[in-house]
Amino acid sequence: MTPRPAAFLDRDGVLIEDTGYPHDPAAVRWIAGAPEAVARLNRDGFLVFVVTNQSGVARGLYPEAQVGALHRWMAARLAEAGARIDAFEHCPHHPDAPLPAYRRACRRRKPEPGMIEDLLRDWPVERAGSFLIGDKPSDLAAARAARLPGHLFPGGDLAAFIDEILA
Ligand SMILES: [Mg+2]
């Protein structure tokens, strides 16, 4: 595969509304323009990755399998709109987790860059043109630590926001 630039997208607050540890597909509300945004990135030749902290697992709010189930559901809904996420990465850990199995200061938990680094290692990513979109300072810190530009999404229409980044 020829190296291509990548868009690293936070999930909650960027693709779907951050309603507080969303995990049930039935309760998911998409961000306006999210499928169109992903489809545009696909069309423009970007690899598209989701990088999401899921400390709800460490907090015992939902089992880790639920994260994968939600991501499969999101992928199916996006496919209906002609949009594709190339990989979903999540970090289930938290340093103060009530569940010992998930109590860890993890290199993959944003603001650490581990999820991004793992994707850069496993996929043919061209750094030039690659970027991250997040809705929190910790997202941008992870991008900075991975030496990628980060864009803070203030809400609104994600497709319009990405159109501006790519303009
Ligand atoms: Mg977020």
mmCIF file of C-alpha atoms and ligand atoms in Angstrom:
data_model
loop_
_atom_site.group_PDB
_atom_site.id
_atom_site.type_symbol
_atom_site.label_atom_id
_atom_site.label_comp_id
_atom_site.label_asym_id
_atom_site.label_seq_id
_atom_site.Cartn_x
_atom_site.Cartn_y
_atom_site.Cartn_z
ATOM 1 C CA MET A 1 0.000 0.000 0.000
ATOM 2 C CA THR A 2 1.351 3.430 -0.945
ATOM 3 C CA PRO A 3 1.735 5.698 2.078
ATOM 4 C CA ARG A 4 -1.183 8.082 2.492
ATOM 5 C CA PRO A 5 -1.886 10.912 4.931
ATOM 6 C CA ALA A 6 -4.153 10.027 7.829
ATOM 7 C CA ALA A 7 -6.913 11.758 9.751
ATOM 8 C CA PHE A 8 -6.949 10.762 13.433
ATOM 9 C CA LEU A 9 -10.393 11.453 14.854
ATOM 10 C CA ASP A 10 -11.411 11.499 18.469
ATOM 11 C CA ARG A 11 -14.773 9.752 18.833
ATOM 12 C CA ASP A 12 -16.896 11.303 21.616
ATOM 13 C CA GLY A 13 -17.510 14.948 20.835
ATOM 14 C CA VAL A 14 -16.219 14.626 17.264
ATOM 15 C CA LEU A 15 -18.064 11.768 15.503
ATOM 16 C CA ILE A 16 -20.797 11.227 18.087
ATOM 17 C CA GLU A 17 -22.116 13.478 20.820
ATOM 18 C CA ASP A 18 -20.274 13.182 24.114
ATOM 19 C CA THR A 19 -23.283 12.317 26.228
ATOM 20 C CA GLY A 20 -21.104 10.973 29.061
ATOM 21 C CA TYR A 21 -19.465 7.604 28.361
ATOM 22 C CA PRO A 22 -21.647 6.714 25.358
ATOM 23 C CA HIS A 23 -21.683 2.946 24.819
ATOM 24 C CA ASP A 24 -25.209 1.960 23.754
ATOM 25 C CA PRO A 25 -25.861 2.268 19.999
ATOM 26 C CA ALA A 26 -29.535 2.960 20.699
ATOM 27 C CA ALA A 27 -28.559 6.142 22.571
ATOM 28 C CA VAL A 28 -25.920 7.388 20.117
ATOM 29 C CA ARG A 29 -26.426 10.793 18.552
ATOM 30 C CA TRP A 30 -24.183 11.507 15.579
ATOM 31 C CA ILE A 31 -22.447 14.839 15.264
ATOM 32 C CA ALA A 32 -23.908 16.793 12.340
ATOM 33 C CA GLY A 33 -22.018 16.098 9.139
ATOM 34 C CA ALA A 34 -19.999 13.210 10.610
ATOM 35 C CA PRO A 35 -20.674 10.617 7.873
ATOM 36 C CA GLU A 36 -20.143 13.241 5.168
ATOM 37 C CA ALA A 37 -16.868 14.266 6.821
ATOM 38 C CA VAL A 38 -15.544 10.700 6.877
ATOM 39 C CA ALA A 39 -16.685 10.138 3.273
ATOM 40 C CA ARG A 40 -14.843 13.273 2.163
ATOM 41 C CA LEU A 41 -11.648 12.089 3.885
ATOM 42 C CA ASN A 42 -12.033 8.706 2.153
ATOM 43 C CA ARG A 43 -12.543 10.399 -1.212
ATOM 44 C CA ASP A 44 -9.509 12.627 -0.692
ATOM 45 C CA GLY A 45 -7.307 9.571 -0.081
ATOM 46 C CA PHE A 46 -6.857 9.822 3.689
ATOM 47 C CA LEU A 47 -6.596 6.877 5.991
ATOM 48 C CA VAL A 48 -9.209 7.516 8.679
ATOM 49 C CA PHE A 49 -8.620 6.383 12.248
ATOM 50 C CA VAL A 50 -10.583 6.732 15.465
ATOM 51 C CA VAL A 51 -8.543 7.175 18.649
ATOM 52 C CA THR A 52 -10.733 7.139 21.745
ATOM 53 C CA ASN A 53 -10.118 7.013 25.490
ATOM 54 C CA GLN A 54 -12.659 4.609 26.969
ATOM 55 C CA SER A 55 -12.084 4.875 30.700
ATOM 56 C CA GLY A 56 -15.740 3.928 31.118
ATOM 57 C CA VAL A 57 -14.388 0.369 30.888
ATOM 58 C CA ALA A 58 -11.914 0.979 33.732
ATOM 59 C CA ARG A 59 -14.694 2.629 35.704
ATOM 60 C CA GLY A 60 -16.873 -0.463 35.330
ATOM 61 C CA LEU A 61 -19.600 1.371 33.410
ATOM 62 C CA TYR A 62 -19.607 -1.126 30.513
ATOM 63 C CA PRO A 63 -17.559 -4.154 29.485
ATOM 64 C CA GLU A 64 -14.720 -3.725 26.987
ATOM 65 C CA ALA A 65 -16.597 -5.884 24.468
ATOM 66 C CA GLN A 66 -19.229 -3.145 24.338
ATOM 67 C CA VAL A 67 -16.624 -0.780 22.871
ATOM 68 C CA GLY A 68 -16.027 -3.125 19.949
ATOM 69 C CA ALA A 69 -19.756 -3.656 19.521
ATOM 70 C CA LEU A 70 -20.361 0.085 19.303
ATOM 71 C CA HIS A 71 -17.521 0.480 16.805
ATOM 72 C CA ARG A 72 -18.929 -2.279 14.585
ATOM 73 C CA TRP A 73 -22.299 -0.557 14.739
ATOM 74 C CA MET A 74 -20.740 2.810 13.846
ATOM 75 C CA ALA A 75 -18.844 1.221 10.949
ATOM 76 C CA ALA A 76 -22.074 -0.279 9.614
ATOM 77 C CA ARG A 77 -23.960 3.027 9.847
ATOM 78 C CA LEU A 78 -21.078 4.851 8.162
ATOM 79 C CA ALA A 79 -20.927 2.229 5.411
ATOM 80 C CA GLU A 80 -24.578 2.985 4.636
ATOM 81 C CA ALA A 81 -23.466 6.570 4.012
ATOM 82 C CA GLY A 82 -20.529 5.433 1.853
ATOM 83 C CA ALA A 83 -17.988 6.245 4.579
ATOM 84 C CA ARG A 84 -15.237 4.062 6.035
ATOM 85 C CA ILE A 85 -13.104 4.149 9.188
ATOM 86 C CA ASP A 86 -9.910 2.188 8.522
ATOM 87 C CA ALA A 87 -9.242 1.385 12.185
ATOM 88 C CA PHE A 88 -10.708 2.059 15.608
ATOM 89 C CA GLU A 89 -8.277 2.294 18.530
ATOM 90 C CA HIS A 90 -9.457 2.597 22.106
ATOM 91 C CA CYS A 91 -7.752 2.724 25.495
ATOM 92 C CA PRO A 92 -9.797 1.131 28.287
ATOM 93 C CA HIS A 93 -7.380 2.070 31.088
ATOM 94 C CA HIS A 94 -7.378 4.689 33.797
ATOM 95 C CA PRO A 95 -4.686 5.230 36.460
ATOM 96 C CA ASP A 96 -7.282 5.394 39.274
ATOM 97 C CA ALA A 97 -9.678 2.779 37.938
ATOM 98 C CA PRO A 98 -11.916 0.953 40.391
ATOM 99 C CA LEU A 99 -11.334 -2.214 38.324
ATOM 100 C CA PRO A 100 -7.780 -3.459 39.061
ATOM 101 C CA ALA A 101 -7.516 -5.155 35.667
ATOM 102 C CA TYR A 102 -7.769 -1.759 33.997
ATOM 103 C CA ARG A 103 -5.862 0.352 36.562
ATOM 104 C CA ARG A 104 -2.833 1.539 34.674
ATOM 105 C CA ALA A 105 -1.081 4.725 33.538
ATOM 106 C CA CYS A 106 -1.241 3.616 29.928
ATOM 107 C CA ARG A 107 0.949 4.954 27.118
ATOM 108 C CA ARG A 108 -2.125 4.753 24.873
ATOM 109 C CA ARG A 109 -4.367 6.930 27.011
ATOM 110 C CA LYS A 110 -4.504 10.478 25.653
ATOM 111 C CA PRO A 111 -2.766 12.887 26.303
ATOM 112 C CA GLU A 112 -0.167 10.156 25.737
ATOM 113 C CA PRO A 113 0.393 9.470 22.029
ATOM 114 C CA GLY A 114 0.437 5.642 22.168
ATOM 115 C CA MET A 115 -2.688 4.985 20.090
ATOM 116 C CA ILE A 116 -1.439 7.336 17.378
ATOM 117 C CA GLU A 117 2.054 5.847 17.509
ATOM 118 C CA ASP A 118 0.678 2.318 17.163
ATOM 119 C CA LEU A 119 -1.315 3.335 14.079
ATOM 120 C CA LEU A 120 1.745 5.066 12.594
ATOM 121 C CA ARG A 121 3.668 1.829 13.149
ATOM 122 C CA ASP A 122 1.012 -0.498 11.722
ATOM 123 C CA TRP A 123 -0.277 1.503 8.744
ATOM 124 C CA PRO A 124 1.495 3.124 5.769
ATOM 125 C CA VAL A 125 0.889 6.676 6.960
ATOM 126 C CA GLU A 126 2.449 9.638 5.212
ATOM 127 C CA ARG A 127 3.062 12.205 7.926
ATOM 128 C CA ALA A 128 2.832 15.156 5.543
ATOM 129 C CA GLY A 129 -0.819 16.175 5.439
ATOM 130 C CA SER A 130 -1.826 14.033 8.420
ATOM 131 C CA PHE A 131 -3.709 15.634 11.302
ATOM 132 C CA LEU A 132 -5.868 14.963 14.350
ATOM 133 C CA ILE A 133 -9.255 16.374 15.294
ATOM 134 C CA GLY A 134 -10.335 16.358 18.932
ATOM 135 C CA ASP A 135 -12.637 18.279 21.222
ATOM 136 C CA LYS A 136 -10.349 18.435 24.269
ATOM 137 C CA PRO A 137 -6.889 19.772 25.062
ATOM 138 C CA SER A 138 -5.766 16.195 25.870
ATOM 139 C CA ASP A 139 -6.502 15.216 22.238
ATOM 140 C CA LEU A 140 -4.309 18.029 20.958
ATOM 141 C CA ALA A 141 -1.589 17.143 23.468
ATOM 142 C CA ALA A 142 -1.536 13.586 22.111
ATOM 143 C CA ALA A 143 -1.215 14.933 18.570
ATOM 144 C CA ARG A 144 1.610 17.235 19.627
ATOM 145 C CA ALA A 145 3.413 14.374 21.347
ATOM 146 C CA ALA A 146 3.126 12.382 18.108
ATOM 147 C CA ARG A 147 4.385 15.451 16.172
ATOM 148 C CA LEU A 148 1.151 15.859 14.217
ATOM 149 C CA PRO A 149 -1.001 18.958 13.852
ATOM 150 C CA GLY A 150 -4.143 18.961 15.960
ATOM 151 C CA HIS A 151 -7.395 20.832 15.404
ATOM 152 C CA LEU A 152 -9.849 21.605 18.198
ATOM 153 C CA PHE A 153 -13.403 20.902 17.031
ATOM 154 C CA PRO A 154 -15.724 23.419 18.691
ATOM 155 C CA GLY A 155 -18.928 21.569 17.773
ATOM 156 C CA GLY A 156 -21.240 22.262 14.896
ATOM 157 C CA ASP A 157 -20.933 20.547 11.531
ATOM 158 C CA LEU A 158 -17.928 18.231 11.250
ATOM 159 C CA ALA A 159 -17.985 18.144 7.443
ATOM 160 C CA ALA A 160 -17.819 21.952 7.277
ATOM 161 C CA PHE A 161 -14.974 21.927 9.833
ATOM 162 C CA ILE A 162 -12.983 19.415 7.790
ATOM 163 C CA ASP A 163 -13.721 21.265 4.548
ATOM 164 C CA GLU A 164 -12.026 24.277 6.125
ATOM 165 C CA ILE A 165 -9.000 22.253 7.264
ATOM 166 C CA LEU A 166 -8.576 20.831 3.768
ATOM 167 C CA ALA A 167 -9.238 24.109 1.941
HETATM 168 MG MG MG B 1 -13.783 13.752 22.949
#
